[in-house]
């Protein structure tokens, strides 16, 4: 059974960027937020490079994140990147597979979307097409969590969000989540859950856009007997049109601002005020 964290232990937070692109303002907010929560409590702020996506991750982006954190005036301890932890993900996935909690799925994203459209469901909620069926072994397969079987094992679960309070696990938006990707030995869900435990993270901070992912992480904590950290899902920085800031929408890369001579310490202060003003 996943163990609750001891409230008296020193706080450990982390910033866990995926080096798939340049660091932008939303990342900077997340980093300052996690850093300050640890610093205010005399705790530890970690940096973990989440480079599980071998095809898209670039070391130069990881370096860009480090340079920008320094420019923002943050101090951190760096823990090993995900690419160095693949064996531990494989071992955990193997155990879940042996317990009958995972099954192979060869569906493509397009097929899942089409199946959803036929049922009038938008997006990529997986309808369980491959569950309980033999799959063509010549096709690349992901491994999905059999949510029904998992919930039978773990029963009703709760997790704690610093803003939302006590949250009951609700997997209705998930379907059978991918635990092992076709092209990597773990999905985001498996890797981040195991890493937060391995790194001793006591307070997971991330944007509200990932709030629902925490339900699946809570189930994995229970199945893998990992400690249960508290969470703090923060609001997202919005651009002038009220849209979430994203690189794809032209939010300037932080390194452009740094190289243009902007004061990083001042920017970090502005981000702190933004939080206090409730602009997010
Ligand atoms: N690597 C994830 C991202 O950049 C981190 C998410 C998390 O903090 O759990 O979105």
PDB file of C-alpha atoms and ligand atoms in Angstrom:
ATOM      1  CA  UNK A   1       0.000   0.000   0.000  1.00  0.00           C
ATOM      2  CA  UNK A   2       1.324   3.490  -0.841  1.00  0.00           C
ATOM      3  CA  UNK A   3       2.461   5.176   2.365  1.00  0.00           C
ATOM      4  CA  UNK A   4       1.439   8.714   3.326  1.00  0.00           C
ATOM      5  CA  UNK A   5       4.312  11.175   3.659  1.00  0.00           C
ATOM      6  CA  UNK A   6       5.356  12.214   7.122  1.00  0.00           C
ATOM      7  CA  UNK A   7       4.392  15.907   7.422  1.00  0.00           C
ATOM      8  CA  UNK A   8       7.426  16.601   9.622  1.00  0.00           C
ATOM      9  CA  UNK A   9      10.001  15.615   7.008  1.00  0.00           C
ATOM     10  CA  UNK A  10      11.853  18.352   5.103  1.00  0.00           C
ATOM     11  CA  UNK A  11      10.058  19.527   1.993  1.00  0.00           C
ATOM     12  CA  UNK A  12      11.478  18.449  -1.372  1.00  0.00           C
ATOM     13  CA  UNK A  13      10.073  19.970  -4.573  1.00  0.00           C
ATOM     14  CA  UNK A  14      11.191  19.567  -8.151  1.00  0.00           C
ATOM     15  CA  UNK A  15      11.107  21.156 -11.575  1.00  0.00           C
ATOM     16  CA  UNK A  16      10.906  18.397 -14.171  1.00  0.00           C
ATOM     17  CA  UNK A  17      11.037  19.813 -17.693  1.00  0.00           C
ATOM     18  CA  UNK A  18      11.016  17.739 -20.863  1.00  0.00           C
ATOM     19  CA  UNK A  19      13.879  19.015 -23.038  1.00  0.00           C
ATOM     20  CA  UNK A  20      11.832  18.821 -26.230  1.00  0.00           C
ATOM     21  CA  UNK A  21      12.045  22.526 -26.905  1.00  0.00           C
ATOM     22  CA  UNK A  22      13.267  25.795 -25.476  1.00  0.00           C
ATOM     23  CA  UNK A  23      12.287  26.981 -21.994  1.00  0.00           C
ATOM     24  CA  UNK A  24       9.505  29.561 -22.013  1.00  0.00           C
ATOM     25  CA  UNK A  25       7.760  31.761 -19.463  1.00  0.00           C
ATOM     26  CA  UNK A  26       5.322  29.083 -18.259  1.00  0.00           C
ATOM     27  CA  UNK A  27       8.270  26.863 -17.369  1.00  0.00           C
ATOM     28  CA  UNK A  28       9.929  29.780 -15.573  1.00  0.00           C
ATOM     29  CA  UNK A  29       6.810  30.313 -13.468  1.00  0.00           C
ATOM     30  CA  UNK A  30       6.695  26.607 -12.531  1.00  0.00           C
ATOM     31  CA  UNK A  31      10.369  26.603 -11.621  1.00  0.00           C
ATOM     32  CA  UNK A  32      10.158  29.745  -9.458  1.00  0.00           C
ATOM     33  CA  UNK A  33       7.019  28.387  -7.792  1.00  0.00           C
ATOM     34  CA  UNK A  34       8.608  25.040  -6.872  1.00  0.00           C
ATOM     35  CA  UNK A  35      11.881  26.673  -5.872  1.00  0.00           C
ATOM     36  CA  UNK A  36      10.235  29.175  -3.536  1.00  0.00           C
ATOM     37  CA  UNK A  37       8.047  26.612  -1.769  1.00  0.00           C
ATOM     38  CA  UNK A  38      11.155  24.613  -0.896  1.00  0.00           C
ATOM     39  CA  UNK A  39      13.285  27.663  -0.063  1.00  0.00           C
ATOM     40  CA  UNK A  40      10.658  29.171   2.256  1.00  0.00           C
ATOM     41  CA  UNK A  41      10.526  25.928   4.239  1.00  0.00           C
ATOM     42  CA  UNK A  42      14.293  25.352   4.312  1.00  0.00           C
ATOM     43  CA  UNK A  43      13.810  22.382   1.989  1.00  0.00           C
ATOM     44  CA  UNK A  44      15.384  21.187  -1.239  1.00  0.00           C
ATOM     45  CA  UNK A  45      14.568  22.097  -4.824  1.00  0.00           C
ATOM     46  CA  UNK A  46      15.467  19.497  -7.438  1.00  0.00           C
ATOM     47  CA  UNK A  47      15.912  19.667 -11.191  1.00  0.00           C
ATOM     48  CA  UNK A  48      15.113  16.501 -13.122  1.00  0.00           C
ATOM     49  CA  UNK A  49      15.451  16.377 -16.884  1.00  0.00           C
ATOM     50  CA  UNK A  50      12.557  14.281 -18.233  1.00  0.00           C
ATOM     51  CA  UNK A  51      14.141  12.973 -21.406  1.00  0.00           C
ATOM     52  CA  UNK A  52      12.132   9.761 -21.730  1.00  0.00           C
ATOM     53  CA  UNK A  53      11.199  10.779 -25.258  1.00  0.00           C
ATOM     54  CA  UNK A  54      14.464   9.828 -26.958  1.00  0.00           C
ATOM     55  CA  UNK A  55      13.322  11.022 -30.380  1.00  0.00           C
ATOM     56  CA  UNK A  56      12.432  14.566 -29.287  1.00  0.00           C
ATOM     57  CA  UNK A  57      14.772  15.245 -26.336  1.00  0.00           C
ATOM     58  CA  UNK A  58      17.893  17.315 -27.021  1.00  0.00           C
ATOM     59  CA  UNK A  59      20.829  17.879 -24.621  1.00  0.00           C
ATOM     60  CA  UNK A  60      21.060  21.486 -25.837  1.00  0.00           C
ATOM     61  CA  UNK A  61      17.523  22.121 -24.574  1.00  0.00           C
ATOM     62  CA  UNK A  62      18.453  20.598 -21.195  1.00  0.00           C
ATOM     63  CA  UNK A  63      21.426  23.000 -21.054  1.00  0.00           C
ATOM     64  CA  UNK A  64      19.132  25.864 -21.981  1.00  0.00           C
ATOM     65  CA  UNK A  65      16.912  25.010 -18.983  1.00  0.00           C
ATOM     66  CA  UNK A  66      19.933  24.995 -16.651  1.00  0.00           C
ATOM     67  CA  UNK A  67      21.285  28.317 -17.943  1.00  0.00           C
ATOM     68  CA  UNK A  68      17.888  29.958 -17.592  1.00  0.00           C
ATOM     69  CA  UNK A  69      17.351  28.674 -14.034  1.00  0.00           C
ATOM     70  CA  UNK A  70      20.688  30.203 -13.116  1.00  0.00           C
ATOM     71  CA  UNK A  71      19.737  33.470 -14.826  1.00  0.00           C
ATOM     72  CA  UNK A  72      16.504  33.521 -12.805  1.00  0.00           C
ATOM     73  CA  UNK A  73      18.623  33.301  -9.643  1.00  0.00           C
ATOM     74  CA  UNK A  74      17.428  29.848  -8.577  1.00  0.00           C
ATOM     75  CA  UNK A  75      19.571  27.260  -6.811  1.00  0.00           C
ATOM     76  CA  UNK A  76      18.893  23.592  -7.293  1.00  0.00           C
ATOM     77  CA  UNK A  77      20.202  20.085  -6.950  1.00  0.00           C
ATOM     78  CA  UNK A  78      20.096  18.090 -10.146  1.00  0.00           C
ATOM     79  CA  UNK A  79      19.050  14.431  -9.962  1.00  0.00           C
ATOM     80  CA  UNK A  80      19.670  11.861 -12.708  1.00  0.00           C
ATOM     81  CA  UNK A  81      17.788  12.349 -15.961  1.00  0.00           C
ATOM     82  CA  UNK A  82      15.107   9.853 -16.942  1.00  0.00           C
ATOM     83  CA  UNK A  83      17.255   8.396 -19.718  1.00  0.00           C
ATOM     84  CA  UNK A  84      19.532   6.940 -17.009  1.00  0.00           C
ATOM     85  CA  UNK A  85      16.653   5.195 -15.219  1.00  0.00           C
ATOM     86  CA  UNK A  86      15.197   3.060 -17.989  1.00  0.00           C
ATOM     87  CA  UNK A  87      16.019  -0.261 -16.317  1.00  0.00           C
ATOM     88  CA  UNK A  88      13.991   0.592 -13.226  1.00  0.00           C
ATOM     89  CA  UNK A  89      10.965   1.494 -15.371  1.00  0.00           C
ATOM     90  CA  UNK A  90      11.329  -1.811 -17.237  1.00  0.00           C
ATOM     91  CA  UNK A  91      11.482  -3.777 -14.001  1.00  0.00           C
ATOM     92  CA  UNK A  92       8.347  -2.104 -12.615  1.00  0.00           C
ATOM     93  CA  UNK A  93       6.430  -2.596 -15.851  1.00  0.00           C
ATOM     94  CA  UNK A  94       7.442  -6.266 -15.935  1.00  0.00           C
ATOM     95  CA  UNK A  95       6.030  -6.772 -12.448  1.00  0.00           C
ATOM     96  CA  UNK A  96       2.742  -5.085 -13.358  1.00  0.00           C
ATOM     97  CA  UNK A  97       2.564  -7.245 -16.486  1.00  0.00           C
ATOM     98  CA  UNK A  98       3.169 -10.425 -14.478  1.00  0.00           C
ATOM     99  CA  UNK A  99       0.357  -9.406 -12.136  1.00  0.00           C
ATOM    100  CA  UNK A 100      -1.981  -9.228 -15.137  1.00  0.00           C
ATOM    101  CA  UNK A 101      -2.452  -5.463 -14.784  1.00  0.00           C
ATOM    102  CA  UNK A 102      -1.060  -4.465 -18.200  1.00  0.00           C
ATOM    103  CA  UNK A 103      -2.002  -5.591 -21.678  1.00  0.00           C
ATOM    104  CA  UNK A 104      -0.470  -4.901 -25.103  1.00  0.00           C
ATOM    105  CA  UNK A 105      -2.183  -2.432 -27.403  1.00  0.00           C
ATOM    106  CA  UNK A 106      -1.285  -1.918 -31.065  1.00  0.00           C
ATOM    107  CA  UNK A 107      -3.848   0.809 -31.814  1.00  0.00           C
ATOM    108  CA  UNK A 108      -2.599   4.017 -33.380  1.00  0.00           C
ATOM    109  CA  UNK A 109      -3.671   7.434 -32.124  1.00  0.00           C
ATOM    110  CA  UNK A 110      -5.656   7.906 -35.333  1.00  0.00           C
ATOM    111  CA  UNK A 111      -7.545   4.620 -34.808  1.00  0.00           C
ATOM    112  CA  UNK A 112      -8.412   5.601 -31.236  1.00  0.00           C
ATOM    113  CA  UNK A 113      -9.678   9.013 -32.375  1.00  0.00           C
ATOM    114  CA  UNK A 114     -11.763   7.397 -35.091  1.00  0.00           C
ATOM    115  CA  UNK A 115     -13.245   4.873 -32.656  1.00  0.00           C
ATOM    116  CA  UNK A 116     -14.097   7.787 -30.355  1.00  0.00           C
ATOM    117  CA  UNK A 117     -15.729   9.764 -33.159  1.00  0.00           C
ATOM    118  CA  UNK A 118     -17.972   6.780 -33.929  1.00  0.00           C
ATOM    119  CA  UNK A 119     -19.152   6.787 -30.320  1.00  0.00           C
ATOM    120  CA  UNK A 120     -19.529  10.568 -30.318  1.00  0.00           C
ATOM    121  CA  UNK A 121     -16.537  10.989 -27.969  1.00  0.00           C
ATOM    122  CA  UNK A 122     -13.932  13.635 -28.791  1.00  0.00           C
ATOM    123  CA  UNK A 123     -10.203  13.126 -28.265  1.00  0.00           C
ATOM    124  CA  UNK A 124      -8.243  10.047 -27.410  1.00  0.00           C
ATOM    125  CA  UNK A 125     -10.114   8.291 -24.596  1.00  0.00           C
ATOM    126  CA  UNK A 126      -9.134   4.686 -25.239  1.00  0.00           C
ATOM    127  CA  UNK A 127     -12.139   2.394 -25.788  1.00  0.00           C
ATOM    128  CA  UNK A 128     -10.331  -0.824 -24.789  1.00  0.00           C
ATOM    129  CA  UNK A 129     -10.052  -2.212 -28.325  1.00  0.00           C
ATOM    130  CA  UNK A 130      -7.099  -4.558 -27.615  1.00  0.00           C
ATOM    131  CA  UNK A 131      -8.118  -5.588 -24.093  1.00  0.00           C
ATOM    132  CA  UNK A 132      -8.469  -9.342 -23.725  1.00  0.00           C
ATOM    133  CA  UNK A 133      -7.508 -10.021 -27.359  1.00  0.00           C
ATOM    134  CA  UNK A 134      -4.356 -11.493 -28.884  1.00  0.00           C
ATOM    135  CA  UNK A 135      -2.484  -8.773 -30.780  1.00  0.00           C
ATOM    136  CA  UNK A 136      -0.400  -9.081 -33.954  1.00  0.00           C
ATOM    137  CA  UNK A 137       3.149  -9.571 -32.560  1.00  0.00           C
ATOM    138  CA  UNK A 138       4.727  -8.040 -35.669  1.00  0.00           C
ATOM    139  CA  UNK A 139       3.207  -4.646 -34.817  1.00  0.00           C
ATOM    140  CA  UNK A 140       4.724  -2.251 -32.262  1.00  0.00           C
ATOM    141  CA  UNK A 141       2.757  -2.470 -29.003  1.00  0.00           C
ATOM    142  CA  UNK A 142       2.293  -0.154 -26.053  1.00  0.00           C
ATOM    143  CA  UNK A 143       1.321  -1.577 -22.652  1.00  0.00           C
ATOM    144  CA  UNK A 144      -1.844  -0.200 -21.100  1.00  0.00           C
ATOM    145  CA  UNK A 145      -3.052  -0.409 -17.518  1.00  0.00           C
ATOM    146  CA  UNK A 146      -6.207  -2.453 -17.122  1.00  0.00           C
ATOM    147  CA  UNK A 147      -7.921   0.161 -14.997  1.00  0.00           C
ATOM    148  CA  UNK A 148     -10.757  -2.130 -13.890  1.00  0.00           C
ATOM    149  CA  UNK A 149      -8.292  -4.760 -12.670  1.00  0.00           C
ATOM    150  CA  UNK A 150      -6.124  -2.076 -11.028  1.00  0.00           C
ATOM    151  CA  UNK A 151      -9.058  -0.512  -9.196  1.00  0.00           C
ATOM    152  CA  UNK A 152     -10.126  -3.957  -7.978  1.00  0.00           C
ATOM    153  CA  UNK A 153      -6.704  -4.263  -6.336  1.00  0.00           C
ATOM    154  CA  UNK A 154      -6.428  -0.784  -4.865  1.00  0.00           C
ATOM    155  CA  UNK A 155     -10.025   0.155  -4.053  1.00  0.00           C
ATOM    156  CA  UNK A 156     -10.989   3.800  -3.494  1.00  0.00           C
ATOM    157  CA  UNK A 157      -8.021   6.152  -3.233  1.00  0.00           C
ATOM    158  CA  UNK A 158      -7.528   9.798  -2.352  1.00  0.00           C
ATOM    159  CA  UNK A 159      -4.683  12.247  -2.801  1.00  0.00           C
ATOM    160  CA  UNK A 160      -4.091  15.694  -1.371  1.00  0.00           C
ATOM    161  CA  UNK A 161      -3.813  18.891  -3.357  1.00  0.00           C
ATOM    162  CA  UNK A 162      -2.757  22.009  -1.475  1.00  0.00           C
ATOM    163  CA  UNK A 163      -5.508  23.998  -3.213  1.00  0.00           C
ATOM    164  CA  UNK A 164      -8.247  21.455  -3.983  1.00  0.00           C
ATOM    165  CA  UNK A 165      -7.860  19.595  -0.685  1.00  0.00           C
ATOM    166  CA  UNK A 166      -8.638  15.908  -0.519  1.00  0.00           C
ATOM    167  CA  UNK A 167      -9.304  14.532  -4.013  1.00  0.00           C
ATOM    168  CA  UNK A 168     -10.944  11.157  -4.662  1.00  0.00           C
ATOM    169  CA  UNK A 169      -9.338   9.261  -7.548  1.00  0.00           C
ATOM    170  CA  UNK A 170     -11.579   9.458 -10.607  1.00  0.00           C
ATOM    171  CA  UNK A 171     -10.378   7.716 -13.746  1.00  0.00           C
ATOM    172  CA  UNK A 172     -13.436   8.329 -15.881  1.00  0.00           C
ATOM    173  CA  UNK A 173     -11.444  10.686 -18.168  1.00  0.00           C
ATOM    174  CA  UNK A 174      -8.648   8.191 -18.663  1.00  0.00           C
ATOM    175  CA  UNK A 175      -9.599   4.853 -20.056  1.00  0.00           C
ATOM    176  CA  UNK A 176      -6.747   2.359 -19.818  1.00  0.00           C
ATOM    177  CA  UNK A 177      -3.732   4.687 -19.650  1.00  0.00           C
ATOM    178  CA  UNK A 178      -0.487   3.888 -21.468  1.00  0.00           C
ATOM    179  CA  UNK A 179       2.175   2.749 -18.989  1.00  0.00           C
ATOM    180  CA  UNK A 180       4.833   1.656 -21.480  1.00  0.00           C
ATOM    181  CA  UNK A 181       5.027   3.523 -24.770  1.00  0.00           C
ATOM    182  CA  UNK A 182       5.602   1.876 -28.110  1.00  0.00           C
ATOM    183  CA  UNK A 183       8.903   3.735 -28.435  1.00  0.00           C
ATOM    184  CA  UNK A 184      10.112   3.941 -24.812  1.00  0.00           C
ATOM    185  CA  UNK A 185      10.218   1.686 -21.723  1.00  0.00           C
ATOM    186  CA  UNK A 186       7.819   3.958 -19.819  1.00  0.00           C
ATOM    187  CA  UNK A 187       5.119   6.531 -20.361  1.00  0.00           C
ATOM    188  CA  UNK A 188       5.173   9.933 -18.676  1.00  0.00           C
ATOM    189  CA  UNK A 189       2.859   8.501 -15.984  1.00  0.00           C
ATOM    190  CA  UNK A 190       5.085   5.587 -14.972  1.00  0.00           C
ATOM    191  CA  UNK A 191       8.349   7.529 -15.189  1.00  0.00           C
ATOM    192  CA  UNK A 192       7.215  10.592 -13.238  1.00  0.00           C
ATOM    193  CA  UNK A 193       5.567   8.518 -10.502  1.00  0.00           C
ATOM    194  CA  UNK A 194       8.638   6.346  -9.990  1.00  0.00           C
ATOM    195  CA  UNK A 195      11.057   9.261 -10.187  1.00  0.00           C
ATOM    196  CA  UNK A 196       9.238  11.412  -7.658  1.00  0.00           C
ATOM    197  CA  UNK A 197       9.410   8.475  -5.243  1.00  0.00           C
ATOM    198  CA  UNK A 198      13.073   7.708  -6.010  1.00  0.00           C
ATOM    199  CA  UNK A 199      14.027  11.372  -5.591  1.00  0.00           C
ATOM    200  CA  UNK A 200      12.198  11.727  -2.265  1.00  0.00           C
ATOM    201  CA  UNK A 201       9.879  14.457  -3.569  1.00  0.00           C
ATOM    202  CA  UNK A 202       7.392  15.357  -0.826  1.00  0.00           C
ATOM    203  CA  UNK A 203       5.479  18.075  -2.693  1.00  0.00           C
ATOM    204  CA  UNK A 204       4.806  17.625  -6.414  1.00  0.00           C
ATOM    205  CA  UNK A 205       4.138  20.985  -8.045  1.00  0.00           C
ATOM    206  CA  UNK A 206       2.907  21.266 -11.608  1.00  0.00           C
ATOM    207  CA  UNK A 207       0.433  23.177 -13.725  1.00  0.00           C
ATOM    208  CA  UNK A 208      -3.319  22.651 -13.422  1.00  0.00           C
ATOM    209  CA  UNK A 209      -3.317  21.235 -16.947  1.00  0.00           C
ATOM    210  CA  UNK A 210      -1.845  18.070 -15.409  1.00  0.00           C
ATOM    211  CA  UNK A 211      -4.296  17.875 -12.486  1.00  0.00           C
ATOM    212  CA  UNK A 212      -6.130  14.837 -13.883  1.00  0.00           C
ATOM    213  CA  UNK A 213      -2.910  12.944 -14.546  1.00  0.00           C
ATOM    214  CA  UNK A 214      -2.403  12.787 -10.783  1.00  0.00           C
ATOM    215  CA  UNK A 215      -5.310  10.325 -10.502  1.00  0.00           C
ATOM    216  CA  UNK A 216      -3.389   7.773 -12.506  1.00  0.00           C
ATOM    217  CA  UNK A 217      -0.170   8.541 -10.614  1.00  0.00           C
ATOM    218  CA  UNK A 218      -1.988   7.842  -7.351  1.00  0.00           C
ATOM    219  CA  UNK A 219      -3.088   4.415  -8.643  1.00  0.00           C
ATOM    220  CA  UNK A 220       0.487   3.634  -9.710  1.00  0.00           C
ATOM    221  CA  UNK A 221       1.814   4.687  -6.288  1.00  0.00           C
ATOM    222  CA  UNK A 222      -0.536   2.214  -4.692  1.00  0.00           C
ATOM    223  CA  UNK A 223       0.224  -0.628  -7.104  1.00  0.00           C
ATOM    224  CA  UNK A 224       3.990  -0.104  -6.810  1.00  0.00           C
ATOM    225  CA  UNK A 225       3.918   0.572  -3.040  1.00  0.00           C
ATOM    226  CA  UNK A 226       5.472   4.013  -3.383  1.00  0.00           C
ATOM    227  CA  UNK A 227       5.175   6.934  -0.968  1.00  0.00           C
ATOM    228  CA  UNK A 228       2.336   9.391  -1.616  1.00  0.00           C
ATOM    229  CA  UNK A 229       3.538  12.987  -1.905  1.00  0.00           C
ATOM    230  CA  UNK A 230       1.270  15.997  -1.550  1.00  0.00           C
ATOM    231  CA  UNK A 231       0.565  17.958  -4.735  1.00  0.00           C
ATOM    232  CA  UNK A 232       0.125  21.603  -5.577  1.00  0.00           C
ATOM    233  CA  UNK A 233      -1.337  22.219  -9.023  1.00  0.00           C
ATOM    234  CA  UNK A 234      -0.787  25.859  -9.825  1.00  0.00           C
ATOM    235  CA  UNK A 235      -2.699  28.033 -12.277  1.00  0.00           C
ATOM    236  CA  UNK A 236      -1.232  28.637 -15.698  1.00  0.00           C
ATOM    237  CA  UNK A 237       0.234  31.862 -16.963  1.00  0.00           C
ATOM    238  CA  UNK A 238      -1.984  33.257 -19.661  1.00  0.00           C
ATOM    239  CA  UNK A 239      -1.035  35.442 -22.580  1.00  0.00           C
ATOM    240  CA  UNK A 240      -2.801  38.687 -23.466  1.00  0.00           C
ATOM    241  CA  UNK A 241      -5.575  36.757 -25.244  1.00  0.00           C
ATOM    242  CA  UNK A 242      -6.254  34.671 -22.146  1.00  0.00           C
ATOM    243  CA  UNK A 243      -4.697  31.599 -23.775  1.00  0.00           C
ATOM    244  CA  UNK A 244      -2.221  29.299 -22.072  1.00  0.00           C
ATOM    245  CA  UNK A 245       1.327  30.385 -22.917  1.00  0.00           C
ATOM    246  CA  UNK A 246       2.973  27.921 -25.214  1.00  0.00           C
ATOM    247  CA  UNK A 247       5.943  27.903 -27.465  1.00  0.00           C
ATOM    248  CA  UNK A 248       3.703  26.915 -30.369  1.00  0.00           C
ATOM    249  CA  UNK A 249       1.728  30.146 -29.937  1.00  0.00           C
ATOM    250  CA  UNK A 250       4.810  32.299 -30.201  1.00  0.00           C
ATOM    251  CA  UNK A 251       5.636  32.774 -26.506  1.00  0.00           C
ATOM    252  CA  UNK A 252       9.245  34.015 -26.678  1.00  0.00           C
ATOM    253  CA  UNK A 253      11.922  31.578 -25.569  1.00  0.00           C
ATOM    254  CA  UNK A 254      13.477  32.615 -22.279  1.00  0.00           C
ATOM    255  CA  UNK A 255      16.969  32.434 -23.764  1.00  0.00           C
ATOM    256  CA  UNK A 256      16.025  35.181 -26.270  1.00  0.00           C
ATOM    257  CA  UNK A 257      15.154  37.452 -23.363  1.00  0.00           C
ATOM    258  CA  UNK A 258      18.330  36.472 -21.524  1.00  0.00           C
ATOM    259  CA  UNK A 259      20.494  37.081 -24.569  1.00  0.00           C
ATOM    260  CA  UNK A 260      18.769  40.413 -25.178  1.00  0.00           C
ATOM    261  CA  UNK A 261      20.119  41.522 -21.788  1.00  0.00           C
ATOM    262  CA  UNK A 262      16.925  41.344 -19.704  1.00  0.00           C
ATOM    263  CA  UNK A 263      17.477  41.040 -15.950  1.00  0.00           C
ATOM    264  CA  UNK A 264      16.567  37.461 -14.942  1.00  0.00           C
ATOM    265  CA  UNK A 265      16.274  38.270 -11.228  1.00  0.00           C
ATOM    266  CA  UNK A 266      13.762  40.978 -12.029  1.00  0.00           C
ATOM    267  CA  UNK A 267      11.794  38.605 -14.219  1.00  0.00           C
ATOM    268  CA  UNK A 268      11.679  36.051 -11.376  1.00  0.00           C
ATOM    269  CA  UNK A 269      10.358  38.798  -9.078  1.00  0.00           C
ATOM    270  CA  UNK A 270       7.668  39.708 -11.617  1.00  0.00           C
ATOM    271  CA  UNK A 271       6.601  36.070 -11.798  1.00  0.00           C
ATOM    272  CA  UNK A 272       6.343  35.964  -8.003  1.00  0.00           C
ATOM    273  CA  UNK A 273       4.130  39.051  -8.007  1.00  0.00           C
ATOM    274  CA  UNK A 274       1.977  37.584 -10.735  1.00  0.00           C
ATOM    275  CA  UNK A 275       1.302  34.666  -8.450  1.00  0.00           C
ATOM    276  CA  UNK A 276       0.445  36.949  -5.530  1.00  0.00           C
ATOM    277  CA  UNK A 277      -1.861  39.105  -7.624  1.00  0.00           C
ATOM    278  CA  UNK A 278      -3.769  35.983  -8.598  1.00  0.00           C
ATOM    279  CA  UNK A 279      -3.254  36.749 -12.267  1.00  0.00           C
ATOM    280  CA  UNK A 280      -2.825  33.096 -13.042  1.00  0.00           C
TER     281      UNK A 280
HETATM  282  N1  LIG B   1       8.045  16.618 -17.962  1.00  0.00           N
HETATM  283  C1  LIG B   1       6.720  17.082 -17.693  1.00  0.00           C
HETATM  284  C2  LIG B   1       6.463  18.351 -18.471  1.00  0.00           C
HETATM  285  O1  LIG B   1       7.413  19.028 -18.852  1.00  0.00           O
HETATM  286  C3  LIG B   1       6.625  17.345 -16.213  1.00  0.00           C
HETATM  287  C4  LIG B   1       5.286  17.262 -15.710  1.00  0.00           C
HETATM  288  C5  LIG B   1       5.246  17.126 -14.198  1.00  0.00           C
HETATM  289  O2  LIG B   1       5.708  18.023 -13.517  1.00  0.00           O
HETATM  290  O3  LIG B   1       4.779  16.118 -13.729  1.00  0.00           O
HETATM  291  O4  LIG B   1       5.326  18.664 -18.747  1.00  0.00           O
END
